[in-house]
Coordinates of C-alpha atoms in Angstrom, one line a residue:
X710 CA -34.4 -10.3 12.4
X711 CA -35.7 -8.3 13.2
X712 CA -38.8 -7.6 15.6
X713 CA -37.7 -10.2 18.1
X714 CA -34.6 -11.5 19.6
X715 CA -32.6 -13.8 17.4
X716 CA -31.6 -17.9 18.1
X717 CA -27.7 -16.8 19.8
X718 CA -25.8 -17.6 16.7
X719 CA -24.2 -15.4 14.2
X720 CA -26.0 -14.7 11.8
X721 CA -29.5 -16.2 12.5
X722 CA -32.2 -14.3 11.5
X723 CA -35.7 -14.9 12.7
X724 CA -38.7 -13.7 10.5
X725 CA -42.4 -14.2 9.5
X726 CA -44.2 -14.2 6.5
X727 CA -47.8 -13.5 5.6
X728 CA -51.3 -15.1 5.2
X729 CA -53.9 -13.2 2.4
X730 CA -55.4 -12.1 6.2
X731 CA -52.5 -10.3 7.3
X732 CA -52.7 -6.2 7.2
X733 CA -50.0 -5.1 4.7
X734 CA -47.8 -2.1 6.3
X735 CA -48.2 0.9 4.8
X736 CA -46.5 4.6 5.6
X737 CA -44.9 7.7 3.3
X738 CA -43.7 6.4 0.5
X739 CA -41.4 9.6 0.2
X740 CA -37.8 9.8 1.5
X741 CA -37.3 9.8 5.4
X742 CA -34.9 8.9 7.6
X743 CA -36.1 6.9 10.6
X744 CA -34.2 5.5 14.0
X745 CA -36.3 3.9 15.9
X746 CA -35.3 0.5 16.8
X747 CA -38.0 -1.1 15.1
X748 CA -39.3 1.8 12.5
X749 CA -40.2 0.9 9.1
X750 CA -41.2 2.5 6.0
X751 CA -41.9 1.6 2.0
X752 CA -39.9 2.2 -1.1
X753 CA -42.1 1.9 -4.1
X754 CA -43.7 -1.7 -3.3
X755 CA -41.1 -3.0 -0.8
X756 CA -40.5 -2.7 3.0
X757 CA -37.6 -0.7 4.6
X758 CA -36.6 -2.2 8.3
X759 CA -34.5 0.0 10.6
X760 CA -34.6 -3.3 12.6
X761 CA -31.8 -2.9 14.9
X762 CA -33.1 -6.1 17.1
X763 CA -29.3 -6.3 19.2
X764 CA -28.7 -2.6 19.5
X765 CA -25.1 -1.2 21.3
X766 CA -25.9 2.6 20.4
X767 CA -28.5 3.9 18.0
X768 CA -28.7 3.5 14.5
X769 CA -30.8 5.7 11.8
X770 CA -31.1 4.8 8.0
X771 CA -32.3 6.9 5.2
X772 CA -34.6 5.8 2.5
X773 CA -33.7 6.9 -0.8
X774 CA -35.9 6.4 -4.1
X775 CA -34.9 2.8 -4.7
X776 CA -33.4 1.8 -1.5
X777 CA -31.7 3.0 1.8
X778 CA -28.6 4.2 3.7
X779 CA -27.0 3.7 6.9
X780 CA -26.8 7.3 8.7
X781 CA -25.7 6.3 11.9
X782 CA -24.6 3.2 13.4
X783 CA -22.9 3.7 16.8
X784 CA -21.8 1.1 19.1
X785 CA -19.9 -2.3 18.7
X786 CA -20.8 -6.1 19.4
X787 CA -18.6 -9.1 19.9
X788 CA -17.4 -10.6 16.7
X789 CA -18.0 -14.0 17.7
X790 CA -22.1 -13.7 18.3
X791 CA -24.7 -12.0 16.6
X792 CA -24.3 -8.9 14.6
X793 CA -26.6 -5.2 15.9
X794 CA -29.5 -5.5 13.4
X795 CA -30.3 -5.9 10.1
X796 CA -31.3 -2.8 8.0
X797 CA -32.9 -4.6 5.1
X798 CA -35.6 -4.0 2.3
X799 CA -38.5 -7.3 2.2
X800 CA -40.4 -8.3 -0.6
X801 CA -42.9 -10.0 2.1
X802 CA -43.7 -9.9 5.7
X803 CA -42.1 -9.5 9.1
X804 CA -43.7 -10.3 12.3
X805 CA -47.0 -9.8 10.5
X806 CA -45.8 -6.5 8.6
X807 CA -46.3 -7.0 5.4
X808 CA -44.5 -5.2 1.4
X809 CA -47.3 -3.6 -0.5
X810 CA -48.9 -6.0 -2.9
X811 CA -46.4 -8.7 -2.2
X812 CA -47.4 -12.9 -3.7
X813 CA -45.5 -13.9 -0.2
X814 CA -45.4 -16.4 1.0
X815 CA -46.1 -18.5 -1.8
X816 CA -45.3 -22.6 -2.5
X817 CA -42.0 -22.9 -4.2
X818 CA -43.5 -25.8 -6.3
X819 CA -45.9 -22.8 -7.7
X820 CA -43.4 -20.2 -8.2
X821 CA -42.2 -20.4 -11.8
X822 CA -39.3 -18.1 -11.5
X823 CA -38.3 -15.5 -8.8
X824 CA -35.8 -12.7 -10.5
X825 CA -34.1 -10.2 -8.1
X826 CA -31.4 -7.9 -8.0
X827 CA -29.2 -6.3 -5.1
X828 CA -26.7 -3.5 -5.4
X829 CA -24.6 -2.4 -2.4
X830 CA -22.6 0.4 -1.7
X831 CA -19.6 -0.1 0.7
X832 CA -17.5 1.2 3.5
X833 CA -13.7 0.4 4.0
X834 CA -14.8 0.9 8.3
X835 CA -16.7 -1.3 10.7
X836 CA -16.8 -4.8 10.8
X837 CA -20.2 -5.9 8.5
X838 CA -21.5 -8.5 5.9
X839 CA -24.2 -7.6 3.1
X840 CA -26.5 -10.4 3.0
X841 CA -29.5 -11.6 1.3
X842 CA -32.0 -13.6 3.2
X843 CA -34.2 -16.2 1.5
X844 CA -36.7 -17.5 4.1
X845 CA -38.5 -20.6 4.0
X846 CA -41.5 -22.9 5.7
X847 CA -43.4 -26.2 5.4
X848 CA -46.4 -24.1 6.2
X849 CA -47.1 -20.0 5.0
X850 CA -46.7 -19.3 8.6
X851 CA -47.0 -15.5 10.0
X852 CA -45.3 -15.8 13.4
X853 CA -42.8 -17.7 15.2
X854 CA -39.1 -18.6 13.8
X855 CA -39.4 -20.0 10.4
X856 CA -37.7 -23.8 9.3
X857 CA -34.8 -22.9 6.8
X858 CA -32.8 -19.5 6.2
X859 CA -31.0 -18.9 3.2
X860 CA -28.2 -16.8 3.2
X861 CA -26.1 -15.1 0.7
X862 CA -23.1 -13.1 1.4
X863 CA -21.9 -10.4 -1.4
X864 CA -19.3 -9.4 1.1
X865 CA -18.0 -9.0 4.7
X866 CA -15.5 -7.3 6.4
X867 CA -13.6 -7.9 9.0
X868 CA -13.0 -11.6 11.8
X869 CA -16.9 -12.8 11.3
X870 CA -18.4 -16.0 9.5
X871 CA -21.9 -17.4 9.2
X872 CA -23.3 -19.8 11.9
X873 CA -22.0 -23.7 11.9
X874 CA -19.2 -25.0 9.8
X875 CA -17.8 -25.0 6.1
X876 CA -19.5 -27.9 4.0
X877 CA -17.1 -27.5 0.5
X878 CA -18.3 -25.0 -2.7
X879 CA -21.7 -24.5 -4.8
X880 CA -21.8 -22.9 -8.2
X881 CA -25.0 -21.4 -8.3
X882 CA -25.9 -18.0 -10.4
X883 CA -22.4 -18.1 -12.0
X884 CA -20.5 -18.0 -9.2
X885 CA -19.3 -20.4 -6.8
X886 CA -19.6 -20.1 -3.1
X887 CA -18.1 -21.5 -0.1
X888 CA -21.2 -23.1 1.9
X889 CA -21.9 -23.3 5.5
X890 CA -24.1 -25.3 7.2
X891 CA -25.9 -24.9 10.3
X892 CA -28.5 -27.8 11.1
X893 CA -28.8 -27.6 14.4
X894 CA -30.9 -25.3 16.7
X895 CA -34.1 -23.0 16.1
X896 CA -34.3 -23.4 12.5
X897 CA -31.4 -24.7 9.8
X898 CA -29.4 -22.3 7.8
X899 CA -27.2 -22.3 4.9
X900 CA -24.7 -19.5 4.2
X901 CA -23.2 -19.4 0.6
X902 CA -20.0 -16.4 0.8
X903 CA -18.8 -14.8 -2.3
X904 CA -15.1 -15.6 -2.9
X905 CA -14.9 -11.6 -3.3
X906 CA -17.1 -8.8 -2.6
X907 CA -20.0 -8.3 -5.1
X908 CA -20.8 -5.3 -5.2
X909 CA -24.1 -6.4 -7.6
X910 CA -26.3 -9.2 -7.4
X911 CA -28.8 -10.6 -10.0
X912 CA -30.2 -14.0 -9.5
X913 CA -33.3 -16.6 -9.2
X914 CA -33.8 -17.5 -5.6
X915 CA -35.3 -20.5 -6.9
X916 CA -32.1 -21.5 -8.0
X917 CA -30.7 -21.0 -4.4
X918 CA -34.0 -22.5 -3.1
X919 CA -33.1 -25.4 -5.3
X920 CA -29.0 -25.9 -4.1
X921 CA -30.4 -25.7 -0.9
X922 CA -33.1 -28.6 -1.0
X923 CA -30.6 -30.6 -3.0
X924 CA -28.6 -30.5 0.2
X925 CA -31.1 -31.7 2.4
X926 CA -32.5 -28.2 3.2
X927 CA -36.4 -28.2 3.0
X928 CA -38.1 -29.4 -0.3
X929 CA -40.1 -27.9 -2.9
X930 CA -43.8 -28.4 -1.0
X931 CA -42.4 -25.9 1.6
X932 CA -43.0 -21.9 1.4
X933 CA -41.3 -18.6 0.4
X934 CA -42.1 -16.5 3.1
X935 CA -39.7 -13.4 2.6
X936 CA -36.6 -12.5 0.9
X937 CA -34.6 -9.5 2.3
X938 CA -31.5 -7.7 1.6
X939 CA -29.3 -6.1 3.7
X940 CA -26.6 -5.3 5.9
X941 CA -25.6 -7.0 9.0
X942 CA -23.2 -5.0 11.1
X943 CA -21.3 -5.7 14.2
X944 CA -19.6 -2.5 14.4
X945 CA -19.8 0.8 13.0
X946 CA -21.6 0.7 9.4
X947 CA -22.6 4.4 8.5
X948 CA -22.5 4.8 4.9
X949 CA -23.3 1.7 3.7
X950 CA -26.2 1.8 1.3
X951 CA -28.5 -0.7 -0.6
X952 CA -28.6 1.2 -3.9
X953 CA -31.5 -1.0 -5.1
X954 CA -33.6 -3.7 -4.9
X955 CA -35.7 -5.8 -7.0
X956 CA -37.8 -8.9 -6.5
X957 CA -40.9 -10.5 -8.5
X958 CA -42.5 -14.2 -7.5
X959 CA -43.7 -15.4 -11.3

């Protein structure tokens, strides 16, 4: 979450999306490794986010060719509140910075299909979940918190869990997931956990987008805004790397 302070809660997340007026970011599309709280660069068409938006020491994070890694990640938070940042790569925008080229945000009614791919590379330190963030809106908003954030956790380590409480299992992509719910607050999130860490992740986020609505979570009139993927640490996290990421709106 990025440019502004997050809704006190876990894991929430809060993010923008794009109208066809929005600037689209642009810098060096070549490796760099950047640590400012807020720095961003590109990888091919997507954004890279340093986005350390709860910082307790600095963090840096290297772009590679098809994604990023964590260089330096100093500093610890409280398990029970929100994590330090969220070094992620967007297929969309964030707080009115925008991926190259990207069809975000978009009616979910209109998307056919939305493929995408994750792979993470993990540490056995810190205390850290890798997530993927689906973001959602009854309206293609560009600022302010957004309704609805999906979340998808391939792994975490260590004494943290998403925001509100367990709500049973969901097979979805193959795999069944424990849910949590969160309906309450700034905007509503559900969290669906791996039973195991994945270290690769290939999926439709329509088919998330669709579990979600069928739970009461937004409806198909609403908007794709973003879809992220990342890490979210709460204490160390140096070395952990998005190997690559892939996302198309069809």
């Amino acid at each position: 979450m990025k440019l502004s302070k997050r809704t006190a809660a876990l894991i929430l997340l809060p993010v923008l999306s794009a109208s066809a007026g929005m600037m689209a970011f642009s810098a060096p599309a070549q490796a760099a490794e950047i640590c400012g709280q807020y720095d961003k660069s590109t990888v091919g068409t997507y954004m890279v986010q340093n986005n350390l938006w709860n910082p307790a020491g600095e963090q840096c994070i290297n772009t590679t060719a098809a994604g990023f890694e964590v260089t330096k990640a100093d500093g610890q938070v409280a398990f029970n509140g929100p994590p330090k940042g969220y070094p992620s790569m967007v297929n969309g925008c964030h707080y009115k910075e925008c991926s190259p080229g990207t069809k975000l945000p978009a009616r979910v009614s209109s998307i056919n299909s939305a493929p995408t791919s994750v792979s993470y590379g993990y540490t056995a330190d810190g205390v850290y979940n890798a997530s993927y963030d689906i973001w959602l809106d009854p309206t293609p908003k560009t600022d302010g918190v957004h309704a609805l954030e999906i979340m998808i956790w391939a792994n975490k380590v260590g004494p943290i869990n998403p925001i509100g409480s367990p709500s049973g299992t969901a097979t979805v992509a193959g795999t069944t997931w424990d849910v949590w719910e969160q309906r309450d607050g700034g905007h509503k999130v559900i969290s669906f956990v791996a039973p195991s860490a994945r270290s690769n992740l290939s999926f439709d986020v329509k088919d998330f987008v669709k579990q979600a609505n069928d739970r009461g979570f937004g409806d198909p009139s609403w908007y794709l805004t973003s879809v992220q993927a990342g890490f979210e640490p709460w204490q160390g996290g140096a070395g952990l790397k998005v190997n690559s990421f892939t996302s198309e709106v069809n």
